[in-house]
């Protein structure tokens, strides 16, 4: 497979397909030392079409090896989104008493959507569709897709969570082949700005709660032409007894997993090592509003950074926290640090950096009305800032470069963020065509694509309406995962 990594907009540390169209991450599972990432893939075009499962593996979730296509459309339809599990005890009977991988996915054609399974006896290298496919059909629902399956220890059963139009359906199975309806969730809860897709359901312990845990369900909501935000991802927190998920917040509570425009269809890794306090998540860094139009090269679509999800009790309730995978630290090149500098409208400028950056900045807001960072490329810029009066973090990509491919792309959008003790801290990741901002210790994340006209050539930190202080600043140029070493200096 050709893999042109040098294109000026090709992400250098975010996952992209070697060429052609990619959407949702699928079938993420850890097995025998490898993290598998499958993805919605159209191998013949840079726009969405008959879906396959593309495939890659990694040992560190940072460097990926591309593998041949895992699943191809067949007589049951194209291969839509789904999940994969390790069948440790051969409940399926596919593994002669041993263990192996089973993928559970939607097959779609003009007649409808149905669930199928396939298994692999060689660590995911080749896949055999089950002869009894499809394993789950319900013709009442035209939107009936994206099965996420997990083993529910205490009731000794596989559980599937599936999106069915405006709600989730839950099913149970002893063997991954026969599925029994268990319950439904959500028709009257959360956001219904679009069709529900790509659910996940998992348990996490709550930080500082002495072993208490909650169940989290992630639900992506599709693009609705009436909604300029496009496709987004929400989550619910509650309990699960093996049959029913119960939301512990009021039905009208909407919890956004990400306040940016470009984090969709994300779910978590199955069977990953670690304890119940963390799960690994990746999302498709794109938005159905304009996904087919983004001005990239011979590929289209990228994934977000891999993130660690955990739960924390906040004053308003238990909330999801997202932290970047520690593994990205291996990409740091010689950085610079400073502290205690006064910020004013003139700003502090850094030049001579490439478009790959990690920045940790903590601001003392003092008398400022707004503080922020401007990422420049020629006479274009992207601004990440904090507006004190409205208590909101914002990204402004109105003048960020190529924006005219869709009328809703050029935008400034905000997320609620309380300054703590007059301070705001941001952890920012810039790649050639994206920016991810983590704030509030991971309680708030904003993920956006950007398509600069040329490489980022400078960063400017500023305060307007009064002086602020830069308490701490760390700027690391990052190396590309496609190069092993590179010398890069940041100067001011
Ligand atoms: C979400 C989605 C899924 C579907 C897949 C098709 O982005 O619409 O619901 O399975 O993409 O590619």
Short mmCIF file of C-alpha atoms and ligand atoms in Angstrom, two decimals:
data_model
loop_
_atom_site.label_atom_id
_atom_site.label_comp_id
_atom_site.label_asym_id
_atom_site.label_seq_id
_atom_site.Cartn_x
_atom_site.Cartn_y
_atom_site.Cartn_z
CA UNK A 1 0.00 0.00 0.00
CA UNK A 2 1.40 3.40 -0.87
CA UNK A 3 1.74 5.74 2.05
CA UNK A 4 2.66 9.31 1.27
CA UNK A 5 3.44 10.83 4.63
CA UNK A 6 5.08 14.02 3.41
CA UNK A 7 1.95 15.90 2.28
CA UNK A 8 1.86 19.29 4.09
CA UNK A 9 -1.45 18.43 5.77
CA UNK A 10 -0.71 14.78 6.57
CA UNK A 11 -0.89 14.29 10.36
CA UNK A 12 2.52 13.30 11.72
CA UNK A 13 1.54 11.70 15.03
CA UNK A 14 -2.16 11.02 14.59
CA UNK A 15 -3.28 7.83 12.89
CA UNK A 16 -4.22 8.11 9.21
CA UNK A 17 -4.88 5.42 6.61
CA UNK A 18 -2.09 4.84 4.05
CA UNK A 19 -4.39 6.23 1.33
CA UNK A 20 -8.08 6.81 0.66
CA UNK A 21 -11.12 7.25 2.85
CA UNK A 22 -11.33 6.43 6.57
CA UNK A 23 -14.10 7.07 9.10
CA UNK A 24 -14.92 5.40 12.45
CA UNK A 25 -12.40 3.47 14.54
CA UNK A 26 -13.64 -0.13 14.84
CA UNK A 27 -12.86 -3.36 16.64
CA UNK A 28 -10.27 -1.96 19.00
CA UNK A 29 -8.91 -4.82 21.04
CA UNK A 30 -5.66 -5.74 22.78
CA UNK A 31 -4.35 -9.25 22.26
CA UNK A 32 -0.93 -10.87 22.71
CA UNK A 33 0.97 -7.63 23.11
CA UNK A 34 -0.68 -5.82 20.21
CA UNK A 35 -3.27 -3.07 20.12
CA UNK A 36 -5.51 -3.57 17.11
CA UNK A 37 -7.19 -0.69 15.37
CA UNK A 38 -9.64 -1.42 12.59
CA UNK A 39 -11.43 1.36 10.80
CA UNK A 40 -14.22 2.14 8.34
CA UNK A 41 -12.36 2.13 5.05
CA UNK A 42 -13.09 2.73 1.40
CA UNK A 43 -9.95 1.47 -0.36
CA UNK A 44 -10.90 2.76 -3.81
CA UNK A 45 -11.72 6.39 -3.16
CA UNK A 46 -11.17 9.41 -0.94
CA UNK A 47 -14.91 9.71 -0.26
CA UNK A 48 -17.21 7.37 1.69
CA UNK A 49 -18.39 4.30 -0.21
CA UNK A 50 -18.71 0.52 0.22
CA UNK A 51 -17.22 -0.02 3.64
CA UNK A 52 -14.42 -2.43 4.55
CA UNK A 53 -12.48 -2.77 7.79
CA UNK A 54 -8.97 -1.38 7.36
CA UNK A 55 -6.48 -2.64 9.92
CA UNK A 56 -3.37 -1.56 11.81
CA UNK A 57 -1.52 -2.79 14.90
CA UNK A 58 0.70 -1.10 17.45
CA UNK A 59 2.66 -2.02 20.54
CA UNK A 60 2.71 1.50 21.97
CA UNK A 61 -0.41 3.13 20.42
CA UNK A 62 1.88 5.80 18.92
CA UNK A 63 3.63 3.96 16.07
CA UNK A 64 1.32 1.92 13.85
CA UNK A 65 1.94 -0.82 11.34
CA UNK A 66 -0.57 -0.99 8.51
CA UNK A 67 -1.93 -4.45 7.74
CA UNK A 68 -4.05 -5.71 4.84
CA UNK A 69 -7.80 -5.10 4.85
CA UNK A 70 -9.46 -7.35 7.45
CA UNK A 71 -13.11 -7.52 6.34
CA UNK A 72 -14.61 -7.12 2.87
CA UNK A 73 -18.22 -6.59 1.80
CA UNK A 74 -19.96 -9.90 1.06
CA UNK A 75 -23.46 -11.24 0.30
CA UNK A 76 -24.68 -9.84 3.65
CA UNK A 77 -23.65 -6.29 2.78
CA UNK A 78 -20.89 -3.75 3.36
CA UNK A 79 -18.96 -3.83 6.64
CA UNK A 80 -20.10 -1.02 8.92
CA UNK A 81 -18.87 -0.19 12.42
CA UNK A 82 -18.49 -2.66 15.25
CA UNK A 83 -16.22 -4.07 17.89
CA UNK A 84 -13.92 -7.01 18.63
CA UNK A 85 -13.33 -9.08 21.75
CA UNK A 86 -11.00 -11.79 22.93
CA UNK A 87 -13.04 -14.96 23.39
CA UNK A 88 -10.81 -16.24 26.18
CA UNK A 89 -12.83 -19.35 27.01
CA UNK A 90 -13.96 -20.30 23.52
CA UNK A 91 -17.60 -19.59 24.27
CA UNK A 92 -18.08 -19.34 20.49
CA UNK A 93 -16.55 -22.72 19.76
CA UNK A 94 -14.40 -21.17 17.00
CA UNK A 95 -11.09 -21.86 18.73
CA UNK A 96 -10.99 -25.59 19.59
CA UNK A 97 -10.94 -24.84 23.29
CA UNK A 98 -8.30 -22.11 22.96
CA UNK A 99 -8.83 -18.40 22.59
CA UNK A 100 -8.95 -15.94 19.73
CA UNK A 101 -10.50 -12.77 18.38
CA UNK A 102 -14.14 -12.33 17.40
CA UNK A 103 -15.36 -9.24 15.54
CA UNK A 104 -19.00 -8.17 15.81
CA UNK A 105 -20.11 -5.66 13.18
CA UNK A 106 -22.99 -4.31 11.13
CA UNK A 107 -23.59 -5.36 7.53
CA UNK A 108 -25.54 -2.91 5.44
CA UNK A 109 -27.16 -2.81 2.03
CA UNK A 110 -30.21 -1.16 0.54
CA UNK A 111 -32.47 -3.68 2.29
CA UNK A 112 -31.31 -2.76 5.81
CA UNK A 113 -28.77 -3.28 8.58
CA UNK A 114 -27.98 -6.48 10.47
CA UNK A 115 -25.23 -7.76 12.75
CA UNK A 116 -22.62 -10.34 11.76
CA UNK A 117 -19.55 -11.88 13.33
CA UNK A 118 -16.17 -13.10 12.08
CA UNK A 119 -13.28 -14.77 13.87
CA UNK A 120 -9.52 -14.87 13.60
CA UNK A 121 -7.24 -17.70 14.69
CA UNK A 122 -4.02 -15.90 13.76
CA UNK A 123 -3.94 -12.77 15.93
CA UNK A 124 -6.20 -10.78 13.65
CA UNK A 125 -4.20 -11.33 10.43
CA UNK A 126 -6.99 -13.17 8.63
CA UNK A 127 -10.72 -13.26 9.35
CA UNK A 128 -13.35 -15.86 8.66
CA UNK A 129 -16.96 -14.66 8.50
CA UNK A 130 -19.25 -17.00 10.47
CA UNK A 131 -21.35 -19.23 8.19
CA UNK A 132 -24.46 -18.47 10.27
CA UNK A 133 -24.32 -14.71 9.52
CA UNK A 134 -26.17 -12.50 10.14
CA UNK A 135 -26.59 -13.23 13.85
CA UNK A 136 -29.02 -10.42 14.67
CA UNK A 137 -31.77 -8.92 12.52
CA UNK A 138 -34.71 -6.70 13.34
CA UNK A 139 -36.38 -5.32 10.26
CA UNK A 140 -38.44 -2.78 12.18
CA UNK A 141 -35.44 -0.45 12.42
CA UNK A 142 -33.72 1.05 9.37
CA UNK A 143 -30.95 2.39 11.64
CA UNK A 144 -29.77 -0.66 13.54
CA UNK A 145 -26.03 -0.69 13.88
CA UNK A 146 -22.60 -0.37 15.49
CA UNK A 147 -22.56 -3.27 18.01
CA UNK A 148 -20.13 -2.90 20.92
CA UNK A 149 -19.69 -6.13 22.84
CA UNK A 150 -18.10 -6.90 26.20
CA UNK A 151 -17.98 -9.76 28.69
CA UNK A 152 -20.11 -8.99 31.76
CA UNK A 153 -18.34 -10.83 34.54
CA UNK A 154 -20.98 -10.82 37.26
CA UNK A 155 -23.79 -12.16 35.09
CA UNK A 156 -21.45 -14.43 33.14
CA UNK A 157 -22.64 -13.26 29.74
CA UNK A 158 -21.68 -11.31 26.66
CA UNK A 159 -23.53 -8.01 26.40
CA UNK A 160 -24.06 -6.04 23.19
CA UNK A 161 -25.02 -2.39 23.05
CA UNK A 162 -26.37 -1.28 19.68
CA UNK A 163 -27.73 1.97 18.22
CA UNK A 164 -31.30 1.78 16.93
CA UNK A 165 -32.38 5.15 15.58
CA UNK A 166 -32.97 7.36 18.61
CA UNK A 167 -32.08 4.84 21.34
CA UNK A 168 -29.77 2.03 22.40
CA UNK A 169 -30.75 -1.62 22.47
CA UNK A 170 -28.97 -4.06 24.78
CA UNK A 171 -28.71 -7.78 24.10
CA UNK A 172 -27.17 -10.75 25.90
CA UNK A 173 -25.50 -13.87 24.53
CA UNK A 174 -23.73 -16.95 25.90
CA UNK A 175 -21.71 -17.58 22.72
CA UNK A 176 -21.59 -14.41 20.56
CA UNK A 177 -23.85 -16.18 18.04
CA UNK A 178 -27.34 -16.08 19.57
CA UNK A 179 -28.51 -12.79 21.00
CA UNK A 180 -31.50 -12.09 23.27
CA UNK A 181 -33.00 -8.63 23.68
CA UNK A 182 -32.40 -7.30 27.22
CA UNK A 183 -33.48 -3.64 27.40
CA UNK A 184 -33.39 -0.26 25.74
CA UNK A 185 -32.08 3.10 26.82
CA UNK A 186 -32.22 6.70 25.88
CA UNK A 187 -35.20 7.58 23.69
CA UNK A 188 -36.01 10.39 26.12
CA UNK A 189 -32.51 11.13 27.43
CA UNK A 190 -29.61 13.35 26.49
CA UNK A 191 -29.19 14.98 23.10
CA UNK A 192 -31.20 13.88 20.09
CA UNK A 193 -29.81 16.45 17.70
CA UNK A 194 -29.09 13.57 15.31
CA UNK A 195 -29.44 9.81 14.89
CA UNK A 196 -27.69 7.76 17.58
CA UNK A 197 -24.60 5.83 16.47
CA UNK A 198 -21.52 4.01 17.75
CA UNK A 199 -22.34 3.37 21.42
CA UNK A 200 -20.00 2.03 24.08
CA UNK A 201 -20.72 0.80 27.61
CA UNK A 202 -18.12 0.13 30.29
CA UNK A 203 -17.43 0.31 34.00
CA UNK A 204 -14.86 2.60 35.60
CA UNK A 205 -13.95 3.15 39.21
CA UNK A 206 -14.40 6.71 40.44
CA UNK A 207 -11.23 8.53 41.49
CA UNK A 208 -11.10 9.02 45.25
CA UNK A 209 -14.31 7.08 45.88
CA UNK A 210 -12.81 4.03 47.59
CA UNK A 211 -13.52 1.49 44.92
CA UNK A 212 -16.99 2.77 44.01
CA UNK A 213 -17.62 2.59 40.30
CA UNK A 214 -20.05 3.77 37.66
CA UNK A 215 -21.05 2.62 34.19
CA UNK A 216 -20.53 5.01 31.33
CA UNK A 217 -22.24 4.86 27.99
CA UNK A 218 -20.85 6.84 25.07
CA UNK A 219 -23.25 7.76 22.27
CA UNK A 220 -22.33 9.54 19.07
CA UNK A 221 -25.05 11.66 17.50
CA UNK A 222 -25.07 12.12 13.76
CA UNK A 223 -25.14 15.25 11.69
CA UNK A 224 -28.46 17.01 11.30
CA UNK A 225 -28.59 19.73 8.63
CA UNK A 226 -30.43 21.97 11.13
CA UNK A 227 -27.51 21.86 13.56
CA UNK A 228 -24.37 23.78 12.61
CA UNK A 229 -22.23 21.74 15.06
CA UNK A 230 -22.65 18.62 12.94
CA UNK A 231 -21.88 15.23 14.46
CA UNK A 232 -20.86 15.11 18.13
CA UNK A 233 -20.32 12.70 20.99
CA UNK A 234 -22.16 12.62 24.33
CA UNK A 235 -21.95 10.31 27.33
CA UNK A 236 -24.13 9.18 30.22
CA UNK A 237 -23.10 8.09 33.72
CA UNK A 238 -25.08 5.57 35.74
CA UNK A 239 -25.42 1.93 36.68
CA UNK A 240 -25.76 -1.34 34.81
CA UNK A 241 -27.03 -4.62 36.26
CA UNK A 242 -26.30 -6.90 33.32
CA UNK A 243 -29.63 -6.10 31.69
CA UNK A 244 -30.47 -2.41 32.06
CA UNK A 245 -28.47 0.81 32.03
CA UNK A 246 -29.87 3.50 34.33
CA UNK A 247 -28.81 7.13 33.89
CA UNK A 248 -28.07 8.79 37.24
CA UNK A 249 -28.55 12.29 35.85
CA UNK A 250 -31.82 13.92 34.85
CA UNK A 251 -32.96 12.96 31.32
CA UNK A 252 -32.32 16.48 30.03
CA UNK A 253 -28.67 16.51 31.17
CA UNK A 254 -26.34 16.52 28.18
CA UNK A 255 -22.70 15.64 28.85
CA UNK A 256 -20.38 16.29 25.90
CA UNK A 257 -17.33 14.14 25.58
CA UNK A 258 -15.63 16.81 23.51
CA UNK A 259 -16.56 20.42 22.80
CA UNK A 260 -14.73 20.56 19.48
CA UNK A 261 -16.10 19.90 16.04
CA UNK A 262 -13.95 16.92 15.21
CA UNK A 263 -14.23 13.99 17.57
CA UNK A 264 -16.81 11.47 16.42
CA UNK A 265 -17.69 7.78 16.64
CA UNK A 266 -15.07 7.18 19.31
CA UNK A 267 -15.12 4.09 21.52
CA UNK A 268 -12.71 2.31 23.86
CA UNK A 269 -10.29 -0.62 23.61
CA UNK A 270 -11.46 -4.02 24.71
CA UNK A 271 -9.25 -6.28 26.85
CA UNK A 272 -6.54 -3.63 27.32
CA UNK A 273 -4.15 -4.22 30.22
CA UNK A 274 -4.69 -2.09 33.31
CA UNK A 275 -7.20 -1.81 36.10
CA UNK A 276 -10.74 -0.54 36.27
CA UNK A 277 -9.72 3.08 36.72
CA UNK A 278 -8.86 3.80 33.08
CA UNK A 279 -9.95 2.96 29.55
CA UNK A 280 -8.26 3.83 26.28
CA UNK A 281 -10.31 5.81 23.78
CA UNK A 282 -9.82 6.97 20.20
CA UNK A 283 -12.24 8.89 17.99
CA UNK A 284 -12.51 9.78 14.32
CA UNK A 285 -11.17 13.34 14.08
CA UNK A 286 -13.75 14.55 11.61
CA UNK A 287 -17.36 15.63 11.29
CA UNK A 288 -20.02 14.28 8.94
CA UNK A 289 -21.01 17.88 8.20
CA UNK A 290 -17.97 18.24 5.90
CA UNK A 291 -16.05 14.95 6.19
CA UNK A 292 -16.24 14.16 2.48
CA UNK A 293 -14.99 17.62 1.55
CA UNK A 294 -11.95 18.27 3.73
CA UNK A 295 -9.01 19.46 1.63
CA UNK A 296 -6.52 16.68 2.29
CA UNK A 297 -4.43 14.69 -0.18
CA UNK A 298 -4.63 11.08 -1.35
CA UNK A 299 -6.09 10.12 2.05
CA UNK A 300 -9.09 11.54 3.89
CA UNK A 301 -9.67 11.15 7.64
CA UNK A 302 -7.55 10.94 10.80
CA UNK A 303 -8.01 9.70 14.36
CA UNK A 304 -7.75 11.75 17.55
CA UNK A 305 -4.92 11.23 20.00
CA UNK A 306 -5.37 8.07 22.06
CA UNK A 307 -6.83 9.20 25.38
CA UNK A 308 -7.14 7.64 28.82
CA UNK A 309 -10.67 7.94 30.16
CA UNK A 310 -11.31 7.95 33.90
CA UNK A 311 -14.08 9.12 36.24
CA UNK A 312 -13.95 11.85 38.83
CA UNK A 313 -16.50 13.12 41.29
CA UNK A 314 -17.07 16.82 40.67
CA UNK A 315 -19.54 19.08 42.47
CA UNK A 316 -22.19 18.56 39.75
CA UNK A 317 -21.72 14.78 39.69
CA UNK A 318 -19.41 12.10 38.37
CA UNK A 319 -17.71 13.23 35.16
CA UNK A 320 -15.44 11.78 32.52
CA UNK A 321 -11.80 12.89 32.55
CA UNK A 322 -9.60 12.56 29.46
CA UNK A 323 -5.81 12.50 29.55
CA UNK A 324 -3.44 12.08 26.66
CA UNK A 325 -1.66 8.76 26.46
CA UNK A 326 1.73 9.03 28.25
CA UNK A 327 3.37 7.36 25.25
CA UNK A 328 3.29 10.59 23.25
CA UNK A 329 6.05 11.94 25.52
CA UNK A 330 8.55 9.86 23.51
CA UNK A 331 7.98 12.29 20.63
CA UNK A 332 9.18 15.34 22.55
CA UNK A 333 12.25 17.10 21.22
CA UNK A 334 14.30 19.65 23.13
CA UNK A 335 11.73 22.06 24.54
CA UNK A 336 11.78 25.38 26.31
CA UNK A 337 10.33 26.36 29.65
CA UNK A 338 9.67 29.67 31.26
CA UNK A 339 7.69 31.07 34.13
CA UNK A 340 6.51 34.31 35.66
CA UNK A 341 6.35 36.36 32.48
CA UNK A 342 3.96 39.25 32.10
CA UNK A 343 1.57 39.03 29.18
CA UNK A 344 0.07 42.00 27.43
CA UNK A 345 -1.55 42.80 24.13
CA UNK A 346 1.85 42.80 22.40
CA UNK A 347 2.29 39.18 23.29
CA UNK A 348 5.27 36.88 23.55
CA UNK A 349 6.32 35.36 20.28
CA UNK A 350 7.97 32.09 19.43
CA UNK A 351 9.22 31.38 15.95
CA UNK A 352 11.13 28.70 14.11
CA UNK A 353 8.93 25.82 15.06
CA UNK A 354 7.34 23.27 12.85
CA UNK A 355 3.66 22.46 12.81
CA UNK A 356 4.14 19.72 15.42
CA UNK A 357 3.89 21.05 18.95
CA UNK A 358 2.90 20.19 22.48
CA UNK A 359 2.33 23.16 24.76
CA UNK A 360 1.50 23.31 28.44
CA UNK A 361 0.56 26.79 29.55
CA UNK A 362 -0.84 28.07 32.81
CA UNK A 363 -2.13 31.61 32.98
CA UNK A 364 -2.87 33.87 35.94
CA UNK A 365 -5.74 35.85 34.51
CA UNK A 366 -5.16 38.90 36.76
CA UNK A 367 -6.77 41.90 35.03
CA UNK A 368 -7.07 40.45 31.55
CA UNK A 369 -10.39 40.14 29.75
CA UNK A 370 -9.02 37.48 27.45
CA UNK A 371 -5.84 35.43 27.23
CA UNK A 372 -4.74 32.99 24.62
CA UNK A 373 -2.39 31.65 21.99
CA UNK A 374 -2.32 32.49 18.31
CA UNK A 375 -0.90 29.90 15.96
CA UNK A 376 0.17 31.64 12.77
CA UNK A 377 0.86 30.38 9.30
CA UNK A 378 1.66 33.27 6.99
CA UNK A 379 -1.06 35.84 7.48
CA UNK A 380 -3.55 33.22 8.73
CA UNK A 381 -4.08 32.21 12.31
CA UNK A 382 -5.91 29.89 14.67
CA UNK A 383 -6.66 31.22 18.14
CA UNK A 384 -7.08 29.24 21.33
CA UNK A 385 -8.24 31.48 24.13
CA UNK A 386 -10.12 32.05 27.34
CA UNK A 387 -12.79 34.68 27.69
CA UNK A 388 -13.00 35.80 31.31
CA UNK A 389 -16.46 37.45 31.27
CA UNK A 390 -18.23 34.44 29.79
CA UNK A 391 -15.94 31.91 31.54
CA UNK A 392 -15.39 30.06 28.28
CA UNK A 393 -12.51 28.48 26.49
CA UNK A 394 -12.68 28.95 22.75
CA UNK A 395 -11.09 27.93 19.50
CA UNK A 396 -11.39 30.31 16.60
CA UNK A 397 -10.58 28.73 13.25
CA UNK A 398 -12.42 31.36 11.20
CA UNK A 399 -9.19 32.54 9.57
CA UNK A 400 -7.16 29.34 9.97
CA UNK A 401 -6.37 28.67 6.29
CA UNK A 402 -8.43 26.54 3.90
CA UNK A 403 -11.96 26.98 5.20
CA UNK A 404 -14.13 27.48 2.15
CA UNK A 405 -14.84 23.81 1.40
CA UNK A 406 -17.93 24.02 3.65
CA UNK A 407 -19.83 27.03 4.98
CA UNK A 408 -19.89 25.73 8.57
CA UNK A 409 -16.17 24.99 8.84
CA UNK A 410 -14.95 28.53 9.54
CA UNK A 411 -16.18 29.06 13.09
CA UNK A 412 -15.38 30.16 16.61
CA UNK A 413 -16.81 27.90 19.27
CA UNK A 414 -16.67 27.84 23.04
CA UNK A 415 -16.84 25.54 26.03
CA UNK A 416 -17.66 26.38 29.66
CA UNK A 417 -14.58 26.50 31.88
CA UNK A 418 -14.44 27.89 35.42
CA UNK A 419 -11.11 29.54 36.20
CA UNK A 420 -9.79 28.06 39.46
CA UNK A 421 -8.13 30.59 41.80
CA UNK A 422 -7.98 32.97 38.87
CA UNK A 423 -5.98 30.52 36.79
CA UNK A 424 -6.48 28.62 33.55
CA UNK A 425 -4.28 25.79 32.36
CA UNK A 426 -4.23 24.32 28.88
CA UNK A 427 -2.46 21.37 27.35
CA UNK A 428 -2.39 21.80 23.60
CA UNK A 429 -1.42 19.39 20.83
CA UNK A 430 -0.88 20.74 17.36
CA UNK A 431 -0.38 18.47 14.37
CA UNK A 432 -0.24 19.52 10.72
CA UNK A 433 -4.02 19.56 10.41
CA UNK A 434 -5.49 19.44 13.91
CA UNK A 435 -5.46 20.95 17.35
CA UNK A 436 -6.54 19.32 20.63
CA UNK A 437 -6.88 21.37 23.78
CA UNK A 438 -7.14 19.69 27.19
CA UNK A 439 -8.16 21.92 30.11
CA UNK A 440 -9.52 21.57 33.64
CA UNK A 441 -7.19 18.59 34.31
CA UNK A 442 -8.86 16.65 31.49
CA UNK A 443 -12.42 17.62 32.40
CA UNK A 444 -12.73 19.63 29.19
CA UNK A 445 -11.42 18.75 25.74
CA UNK A 446 -11.78 20.58 22.45
CA UNK A 447 -10.70 18.82 19.26
CA UNK A 448 -10.67 20.58 15.90
CA UNK A 449 -9.28 20.04 12.45
CA UNK A 450 -7.37 22.90 10.82
CA UNK A 451 -6.08 23.16 7.29
CA UNK A 452 -3.36 25.83 7.35
CA UNK A 453 -2.14 27.16 4.01
CA UNK A 454 1.46 26.58 5.08
CA UNK A 455 3.22 25.07 8.08
CA UNK A 456 2.66 26.81 11.42
CA UNK A 457 5.47 29.37 11.63
CA UNK A 458 4.89 31.00 14.97
CA UNK A 459 3.06 30.99 18.26
CA UNK A 460 2.12 34.13 20.10
CA UNK A 461 0.82 34.25 23.65
CA UNK A 462 -1.29 37.30 24.46
CA UNK A 463 -3.53 39.00 27.00
CA UNK A 464 -6.02 41.73 26.16
CA UNK A 465 -8.03 44.13 28.33
CA UNK A 466 -5.33 44.13 31.02
CA UNK A 467 -2.18 42.27 31.95
CA UNK A 468 -2.01 38.60 32.80
CA UNK A 469 0.86 36.43 33.91
CA UNK A 470 2.18 33.31 32.31
CA UNK A 471 2.78 31.19 35.40
CA UNK A 472 4.40 28.34 33.53
CA UNK A 473 5.01 27.54 29.92
CA UNK A 474 6.47 24.44 28.34
CA UNK A 475 6.80 24.19 24.59
CA UNK A 476 7.95 20.94 23.01
CA UNK A 477 8.43 20.52 19.31
CA UNK A 478 7.40 16.96 18.54
CA UNK A 479 9.02 14.58 16.15
CA UNK A 480 7.01 12.83 13.51
CA UNK A 481 6.29 9.13 14.03
CA UNK A 482 7.62 8.71 10.48
CA UNK A 483 11.12 9.87 11.42
CA UNK A 484 13.29 8.53 14.18
CA UNK A 485 15.30 11.67 14.94
CA UNK A 486 15.09 15.29 13.99
CA UNK A 487 16.75 18.39 15.30
CA UNK A 488 14.33 21.18 15.90
CA UNK A 489 14.88 24.35 17.82
CA UNK A 490 12.37 26.79 19.15
CA UNK A 491 13.46 30.39 19.45
CA UNK A 492 11.99 33.73 20.39
C1 LIG B 1 -20.77 6.64 12.10
C2 LIG B 1 -21.35 5.71 11.06
C3 LIG B 1 -21.82 4.45 11.71
C4 LIG B 1 -21.79 3.46 10.58
C5 LIG B 1 -20.56 3.91 9.82
C6 LIG B 1 -20.66 3.70 8.34
O1 LIG B 1 -19.85 7.54 11.61
O2 LIG B 1 -22.39 6.37 10.37
O3 LIG B 1 -23.08 4.55 12.33
O4 LIG B 1 -21.67 2.14 11.02
O5 LIG B 1 -20.39 5.28 10.11
O6 LIG B 1 -19.44 3.96 7.72
#
